[in-house]
Each structure stands twice: as C-alpha cells, then as structure tokens.
PDB file of C-alpha atoms in Angstrom:
ATOM      1  CA  LEU A 387     -19.709 -12.987 -16.704  1.00 67.00           C
ATOM      2  CA  ILE A 388     -20.686  -9.660 -16.194  1.00 77.00           C
ATOM      3  CA  LEU A 389     -24.619  -8.303 -16.118  1.00 77.00           C
ATOM      4  CA  TYR A 390     -25.626  -4.791 -17.130  1.00 76.00           C
ATOM      5  CA  THR A 391     -29.322  -3.657 -15.725  1.00 79.00           C
ATOM      6  CA  SER A 392     -30.394  -0.378 -16.630  1.00 81.00           C
ATOM      7  CA  ASN A 393     -33.145  -0.935 -15.041  1.00 83.00           C
ATOM      8  CA  GLY A 394     -32.101  -1.317 -11.272  1.00 81.00           C
ATOM      9  CA  GLY A 395     -32.083  -4.405 -11.923  1.00 82.00           C
ATOM     10  CA  ASP A 396     -35.597  -5.878 -13.377  1.00 86.00           C
ATOM     11  CA  THR A 397     -33.465  -7.835 -16.439  1.00 86.00           C
ATOM     12  CA  TRP A 398     -30.109  -8.201 -17.093  1.00 87.00           C
ATOM     13  CA  ILE A 399     -27.801  -8.568 -20.117  1.00 81.00           C
ATOM     14  CA  ASP A 400     -24.357 -10.596 -20.176  1.00 80.00           C
ATOM     15  CA  LYS A 401     -21.932  -7.996 -20.932  1.00 75.00           C
ATOM     16  CA  SER A 402     -19.142 -10.249 -20.414  1.00 69.00           C
ATOM     17  CA  TYR A 403     -15.973  -9.050 -22.108  1.00 66.00           C
ATOM     18  CA  SER A 404     -15.263 -10.626 -25.233  1.00 66.00           C
ATOM     19  CA  GLU A 405     -12.945 -13.742 -23.984  1.00 64.00           C
ATOM     20  CA  PRO A 406     -13.227 -16.790 -21.102  1.00 56.00           C
ATOM     21  CA  GLN A 407     -11.693 -15.198 -17.774  1.00 68.00           C
ATOM     22  CA  PHE A 408     -12.332 -16.093 -14.332  1.00 76.00           C
ATOM     23  CA  LEU A 409     -13.046 -12.772 -12.403  1.00 81.00           C
ATOM     24  CA  ARG A 410     -12.511 -11.902  -8.531  1.00 79.00           C
ATOM     25  CA  SER A 411     -13.879  -8.238  -7.925  1.00 82.00           C
ATOM     26  CA  ILE A 412     -16.293  -5.543  -9.215  1.00 85.00           C
ATOM     27  CA  TYR A 413     -14.993  -1.559  -8.298  1.00 83.00           C
ATOM     28  CA  PHE A 414     -17.208   1.376  -9.731  1.00 86.00           C
ATOM     29  CA  ASP A 415     -16.450   5.053  -9.080  1.00 81.00           C
ATOM     30  CA  ASP A 416     -19.360   5.977 -10.028  1.00 86.00           C
ATOM     31  CA  ASP A 417     -22.528   5.625 -11.933  1.00 88.00           C
ATOM     32  CA  LYS A 418     -19.587   5.398 -15.121  1.00 90.00           C
ATOM     33  CA  ARG A 419     -16.296   4.470 -14.571  1.00 87.00           C
ATOM     34  CA  GLY A 420     -15.594   0.627 -12.714  1.00 86.00           C
ATOM     35  CA  TRP A 421     -12.745  -1.921 -13.234  1.00 83.00           C
ATOM     36  CA  ALA A 422     -13.193  -5.586 -12.679  1.00 84.00           C
ATOM     37  CA  MET A 423     -10.578  -7.569 -12.267  1.00 82.00           C
ATOM     38  CA  GLY A 424      -9.286 -10.944 -12.101  1.00 79.00           C
ATOM     39  CA  TRP A 425      -6.883 -13.470 -14.959  1.00 76.00           C
ATOM     40  CA  LYS A 426      -7.105 -15.505 -18.391  1.00 73.00           C
ATOM     41  CA  ASP A 427      -4.959 -18.357 -19.213  1.00 73.00           C
ATOM     42  CA  GLN A 428      -3.046 -17.519 -15.816  1.00 71.00           C
ATOM     43  CA  LYS A 429      -2.557 -14.035 -16.758  1.00 74.00           C
ATOM     44  CA  GLY A 430      -3.469 -11.670 -14.415  1.00 76.00           C
ATOM     45  CA  LEU A 431      -7.044  -9.419 -16.312  1.00 78.00           C
ATOM     46  CA  ILE A 432      -8.088  -6.088 -15.216  1.00 81.00           C
ATOM     47  CA  LEU A 433     -11.134  -4.714 -17.598  1.00 84.00           C
ATOM     48  CA  GLU A 434     -12.045  -0.905 -17.830  1.00 87.00           C
ATOM     49  CA  THR A 435     -16.287   0.128 -18.655  1.00 90.00           C
ATOM     50  CA  ILE A 436     -16.495   4.590 -18.830  1.00 91.00           C
ATOM     51  CA  ASP A 437     -19.970   3.669 -19.823  1.00 91.00           C
ATOM     52  CA  GLY A 438     -22.115   2.377 -16.792  1.00 88.00           C
ATOM     53  CA  GLY A 439     -20.866  -1.634 -17.638  1.00 86.00           C
ATOM     54  CA  ALA A 440     -22.253  -1.784 -20.675  1.00 86.00           C
ATOM     55  CA  SER A 441     -19.251  -2.253 -22.672  1.00 87.00           C
ATOM     56  CA  TRP A 442     -15.604  -3.680 -21.347  1.00 87.00           C
ATOM     57  CA  GLN A 443     -11.971  -2.967 -22.322  1.00 85.00           C
ATOM     58  CA  LYS A 444      -8.889  -5.002 -21.643  1.00 83.00           C
ATOM     59  CA  LYS A 445      -6.033  -2.868 -19.684  1.00 77.00           C
ATOM     60  CA  ASN A 446      -2.712  -4.594 -21.301  1.00 66.00           C
ATOM     61  CA  PHE A 447      -0.066  -4.612 -18.278  1.00 65.00           C
ATOM     62  CA  ASP A 448       2.321  -8.191 -17.716  1.00 63.00           C
ATOM     63  CA  LEU A 449       1.282  -8.645 -14.138  1.00 68.00           C
ATOM     64  CA  PRO A 450       3.224 -11.188 -11.778  1.00 65.00           C
ATOM     65  CA  GLY A 451       0.503 -12.344 -10.256  1.00 71.00           C
ATOM     66  CA  ASN A 452      -3.454 -12.743 -10.187  1.00 80.00           C
ATOM     67  CA  PRO A 453      -5.319  -9.413  -9.153  1.00 83.00           C
ATOM     68  CA  GLU A 454      -7.462 -10.176  -6.038  1.00 83.00           C
ATOM     69  CA  TYR A 455      -9.322  -7.855  -4.558  1.00 84.00           C
ATOM     70  CA  ILE A 456      -9.328  -3.316  -5.713  1.00 85.00           C
ATOM     71  CA  TYR A 457      -9.960  -1.396  -3.433  1.00 86.00           C
ATOM     72  CA  TYR A 458     -10.194   2.843  -3.581  1.00 83.00           C
ATOM     73  CA  VAL A 459      -8.564   4.506  -1.216  1.00 87.00           C
ATOM     74  CA  ASN A 460      -9.837   8.260  -2.182  1.00 85.00           C
ATOM     75  CA  ASN A 461     -11.329  10.579  -4.487  1.00 83.00           C
ATOM     76  CA  THR A 462      -8.035   9.054  -7.477  1.00 85.00           C
ATOM     77  CA  VAL A 463      -5.877   6.700  -5.337  1.00 89.00           C
ATOM     78  CA  ARG A 464      -7.195   2.864  -6.238  1.00 87.00           C
ATOM     79  CA  LEU A 465      -4.688  -0.383  -5.343  1.00 90.00           C
ATOM     80  CA  VAL A 466      -4.407  -3.423  -6.152  1.00 89.00           C
ATOM     81  CA  CYS A 467      -4.127  -6.651  -5.081  1.00 91.00           C
ATOM     82  CA  GLY A 468      -3.447 -10.390  -6.062  1.00 89.00           C
ATOM     83  CA  GLY A 469      -1.766 -13.551  -6.624  1.00 86.00           C
ATOM     84  CA  ASN A 470       2.395 -13.809  -5.600  1.00 88.00           C
ATOM     85  CA  GLY A 471       2.885 -10.601  -3.737  1.00 92.00           C
ATOM     86  CA  LEU A 472       1.538  -8.557  -6.465  1.00 89.00           C
ATOM     87  CA  MET A 473       0.725  -4.962  -5.503  1.00 93.00           C
ATOM     88  CA  LEU A 474      -0.554  -2.006  -8.375  1.00 89.00           C
ATOM     89  CA  LYS A 475      -1.976   1.168  -7.312  1.00 91.00           C
ATOM     90  CA  THR A 476      -3.018   4.321  -9.454  1.00 87.00           C
ATOM     91  CA  THR A 477      -3.293   7.938  -8.125  1.00 90.00           C
ATOM     92  CA  ASP A 478      -4.910   9.305 -11.298  1.00 85.00           C
ATOM     93  CA  ARG A 479      -8.539   6.825 -11.360  1.00 79.00           C
ATOM     94  CA  GLY A 480      -7.184   3.983 -13.397  1.00 77.00           C
ATOM     95  CA  GLU A 481      -5.254   6.222 -16.080  1.00 78.00           C
ATOM     96  CA  LYS A 482      -2.088   4.608 -14.902  1.00 81.00           C
ATOM     97  CA  TRP A 483      -0.839   2.060 -13.084  1.00 82.00           C
ATOM     98  CA  ARG A 484       2.456   1.235 -11.115  1.00 89.00           C
ATOM     99  CA  MET A 485       3.824  -2.474  -9.189  1.00 90.00           C
ATOM    100  CA  ILE A 486       4.598  -1.624  -5.622  1.00 94.00           C
ATOM    101  CA  GLU A 487       7.107  -4.023  -3.703  1.00 94.00           C
ATOM    102  CA  THR A 488       5.406  -6.182  -1.253  1.00 95.00           C
ATOM    103  CA  GLY A 489       8.033  -8.284   0.352  1.00 94.00           C
ATOM    104  CA  THR A 490       6.054 -11.479   0.607  1.00 94.00           C
ATOM    105  CA  GLY A 491       4.998 -13.820  -3.164  1.00 92.00           C
ATOM    106  CA  VAL A 492       1.834 -14.950  -1.525  1.00 94.00           C
ATOM    107  CA  THR A 493      -1.620 -14.066  -2.680  1.00 92.00           C
ATOM    108  CA  LEU A 494      -2.560 -11.561  -1.357  1.00 95.00           C
ATOM    109  CA  ILE A 495      -6.663 -11.369  -0.545  1.00 93.00           C
ATOM    110  CA  SER A 496      -7.796  -7.951   0.397  1.00 94.00           C
ATOM    111  CA  MET A 497      -6.878  -5.109   1.700  1.00 95.00           C
ATOM    112  CA  TYR A 498      -9.041  -2.058   3.855  1.00 95.00           C
ATOM    113  CA  PHE A 499      -6.958   1.651   4.883  1.00 94.00           C
ATOM    114  CA  VAL A 500      -8.159   4.077   7.141  1.00 94.00           C
ATOM    115  CA  GLY A 501      -7.512   7.567   6.417  1.00 90.00           C
ATOM    116  CA  ASP A 502      -5.370   8.127   2.468  1.00 90.00           C
ATOM    117  CA  ASN A 503      -2.022   7.090   4.487  1.00 93.00           C
ATOM    118  CA  ASN A 504      -2.641   3.930   7.252  1.00 94.00           C
ATOM    119  CA  GLY A 505      -3.560   0.732   5.271  1.00 95.00           C
ATOM    120  CA  TRP A 506      -3.124  -3.153   5.607  1.00 97.00           C
ATOM    121  CA  ALA A 507      -3.789  -5.987   2.950  1.00 97.00           C
ATOM    122  CA  ILE A 508      -4.498  -9.760   4.502  1.00 97.00           C
ATOM    123  CA  GLY A 509      -3.358 -13.095   2.834  1.00 96.00           C
ATOM    124  CA  GLU A 510      -2.966 -16.823   1.752  1.00 96.00           C
ATOM    125  CA  GLY A 511       0.077 -18.486   5.020  1.00 97.00           C
ATOM    126  CA  GLY A 512      -1.462 -15.504   8.032  1.00 97.00           C
ATOM    127  CA  VAL A 513       0.059 -13.047   6.110  1.00 97.00           C
ATOM    128  CA  ILE A 514      -0.082  -9.747   6.992  1.00 98.00           C
ATOM    129  CA  ILE A 515       1.613  -6.789   5.710  1.00 98.00           C
ATOM    130  CA  LYS A 516       0.953  -2.986   6.391  1.00 97.00           C
ATOM    131  CA  THR A 517       1.950   0.862   4.972  1.00 96.00           C
ATOM    132  CA  THR A 518       1.331   4.145   6.843  1.00 96.00           C
ATOM    133  CA  ASP A 519       2.369   5.874   3.231  1.00 95.00           C
ATOM    134  CA  LYS A 520      -0.328   5.085   1.257  1.00 92.00           C
ATOM    135  CA  GLY A 521       0.770   2.072   0.143  1.00 94.00           C
ATOM    136  CA  GLU A 522       3.918   3.017  -1.254  1.00 95.00           C
ATOM    137  CA  THR A 523       6.108   1.083   0.719  1.00 96.00           C
ATOM    138  CA  TRP A 524       5.114  -2.152   2.944  1.00 97.00           C
ATOM    139  CA  LYS A 525       5.897  -3.944   5.876  1.00 97.00           C
ATOM    140  CA  LYS A 526       5.651  -7.809   7.072  1.00 97.00           C
ATOM    141  CA  VAL A 527       3.382  -7.686  10.754  1.00 97.00           C
ATOM    142  CA  ASN A 528       3.786 -10.885  12.555  1.00 96.00           C
ATOM    143  CA  SER A 529      -0.353 -12.272  12.087  1.00 96.00           C
ATOM    144  CA  GLY A 530       0.532 -15.664  14.621  1.00 94.00           C
ATOM    145  CA  SER A 531      -1.538 -17.361  12.260  1.00 95.00           C
ATOM    146  CA  ASP A 532      -0.527 -19.886   9.541  1.00 95.00           C
ATOM    147  CA  ALA A 533      -4.632 -19.590   8.363  1.00 95.00           C
ATOM    148  CA  ASP A 534      -5.025 -18.042   5.254  1.00 96.00           C
ATOM    149  CA  LEU A 535      -6.395 -14.681   6.654  1.00 97.00           C
ATOM    150  CA  MET A 536      -9.971 -13.196   4.701  1.00 95.00           C
ATOM    151  CA  ASP A 537     -10.458  -9.665   5.088  1.00 94.00           C
ATOM    152  CA  VAL A 538      -9.378  -7.400   7.547  1.00 96.00           C
ATOM    153  CA  SER A 539     -11.372  -3.943   9.142  1.00 95.00           C
ATOM    154  CA  PHE A 540      -9.942  -1.251  11.274  1.00 95.00           C
ATOM    155  CA  SER A 541     -12.185   1.527  12.994  1.00 92.00           C
ATOM    156  CA  ASN A 542     -10.755   4.746  12.759  1.00 88.00           C
ATOM    157  CA  LYS A 543      -9.112   4.472  16.803  1.00 91.00           C
ATOM    158  CA  GLY A 544      -6.986   1.617  15.685  1.00 91.00           C
ATOM    159  CA  THR A 545      -9.040  -1.555  16.921  1.00 95.00           C
ATOM    160  CA  GLY A 546      -8.245  -4.430  13.784  1.00 95.00           C
ATOM    161  CA  VAL A 547     -10.303  -7.160  12.967  1.00 96.00           C
ATOM    162  CA  VAL A 548      -8.940 -10.245  10.797  1.00 96.00           C
ATOM    163  CA  LEU A 549     -11.237 -13.061   9.668  1.00 95.00           C
ATOM    164  CA  GLY A 550      -9.224 -16.219   8.055  1.00 94.00           C
ATOM    165  CA  THR A 551     -10.089 -20.117   7.574  1.00 94.00           C
ATOM    166  CA  GLU A 552     -10.641 -22.438  10.193  1.00 88.00           C
ATOM    167  CA  GLY A 553     -12.170 -20.196  12.261  1.00 89.00           C
ATOM    168  CA  THR A 554      -9.196 -18.211  12.486  1.00 92.00           C
ATOM    169  CA  LEU A 555     -10.199 -14.610  13.621  1.00 94.00           C
ATOM    170  CA  LEU A 556      -6.730 -11.875  14.922  1.00 96.00           C
ATOM    171  CA  ARG A 557      -7.642  -8.890  16.980  1.00 96.00           C
ATOM    172  CA  SER A 558      -5.243  -5.499  17.204  1.00 96.00           C
ATOM    173  CA  SER A 559      -5.835  -2.860  19.522  1.00 95.00           C
ATOM    174  CA  ASP A 560      -2.191  -0.832  18.429  1.00 96.00           C
ATOM    175  CA  TRP A 561      -2.932  -0.027  15.151  1.00 95.00           C
ATOM    176  CA  GLY A 562      -2.071  -3.184  13.490  1.00 95.00           C
ATOM    177  CA  GLU A 563       0.900  -3.659  15.294  1.00 95.00           C
ATOM    178  CA  SER A 564       0.147  -6.607  17.343  1.00 95.00           C
ATOM    179  CA  TRP A 565      -2.057  -9.304  16.717  1.00 96.00           C
ATOM    180  CA  MET A 566      -3.494 -11.829  18.829  1.00 94.00           C
ATOM    181  CA  SER A 567      -6.177 -14.151  18.452  1.00 93.00           C
ATOM    182  CA  VAL A 568      -9.010 -14.866  19.538  1.00 90.00           C
ATOM    183  CA  SER A 569     -11.095 -17.305  19.299  1.00 68.00           C
ATOM    184  CA  LYS A 570     -11.001 -20.533  17.303  1.00 58.00           C
ATOM    185  CA  GLY A 571     -13.887 -20.956  15.555  1.00 53.00           C
ATOM    186  CA  PRO A 572     -15.557 -24.282  14.154  1.00 57.00           C
ATOM    187  CA  ARG A 573     -13.430 -24.965  10.727  1.00 54.00           C
ATOM    188  CA  SER A 574     -14.653 -23.643   7.636  1.00 48.00           C
TER     189      SER A 574
END
C-alpha cells in the first residue's frame, strides 16, 4: 500500500503499484523522486516515482534477495541491503544499480554511514559488516552476539550503537572494529 497526499496530510489517496506486493522501505531524494522496495511472490521489487509518488514504475532487476532498506549516502550514491546478503549500489541517483558482494548470506536489515566512505550494515544472527571505501568492499566484524540486529547509528567521532532483538544493545568506540554488549534488557 502506498498512500499519497498533496495537501500536507489532510487527505490521502491510494497510489499503490498495480500488482500486490509487500513493501519494506521508502526513500525520497527530493519532492519528486523516490523509491519504494520490498518483494512480490518471493522476488525482490524496487519501485520508482519521479512525480512525488502520484505514480510508480517497477525497476527491472533480478534480485537474489528481498530488499529491506535503502540508505542515502550522498547526492548521487544510494545503497540497498536485504535478504541473502543483498547489497545494491547506485552512483547516479538510481539510474543504474549494481550488485556488491558482502560476504554474508543472511538478511541485512539496516545500515548507516558516516561521511561517504565509512559504513556499517547489520542483520540476522548478529552479523555486522563494515566498509571503508564507499560500499565497494565489505568485511565481517565480530559482534559478539547472535541476536538479530535491527538498527545501527554512529557519531562522527567513531562511537556506534546497535540495537537488536531480545534487548540486545551493542556499543563500539573504535569505528566499529570491536563491539561490546552494553545491556541485555527485557525480551522483545
């Protein structure tokens, strides 16, 4: 379901893509161009709008996994992560996308970058992968956890936190090279 408003949210109109699908993430570059992603019939799906969400077009990809999350790195670079270690990268605002090898086969759920070069993607089974070259190559980092990791954030001084299932909270103070458990809260 994709809902569209042209009056600041007073009223909403269904502008869903014509085929049924499950959408996970949406991102807009500006007031006209954006992407929605998810899957249909167990296959990854990326939709694009160039008219502010009034209409959507399917981008033709043969994806090995379902897209979960899109991250805006800078004015031209976007990355998409997802199932089976999926990582897609565009350097031209989404005109062309290419696959990036991540070295993992688990679902990558979220990612975060500090600047253009340094980024982290996190996922199922405690997986954390790190890049220092704008997402071109990724290396696995030991998280010390086997919980599914759901969100990641970093300061511009190298301190990072990761939130996971079952109350998992991880912290790094060395740009994500090592991680320690901060607490094990109530099960979620």
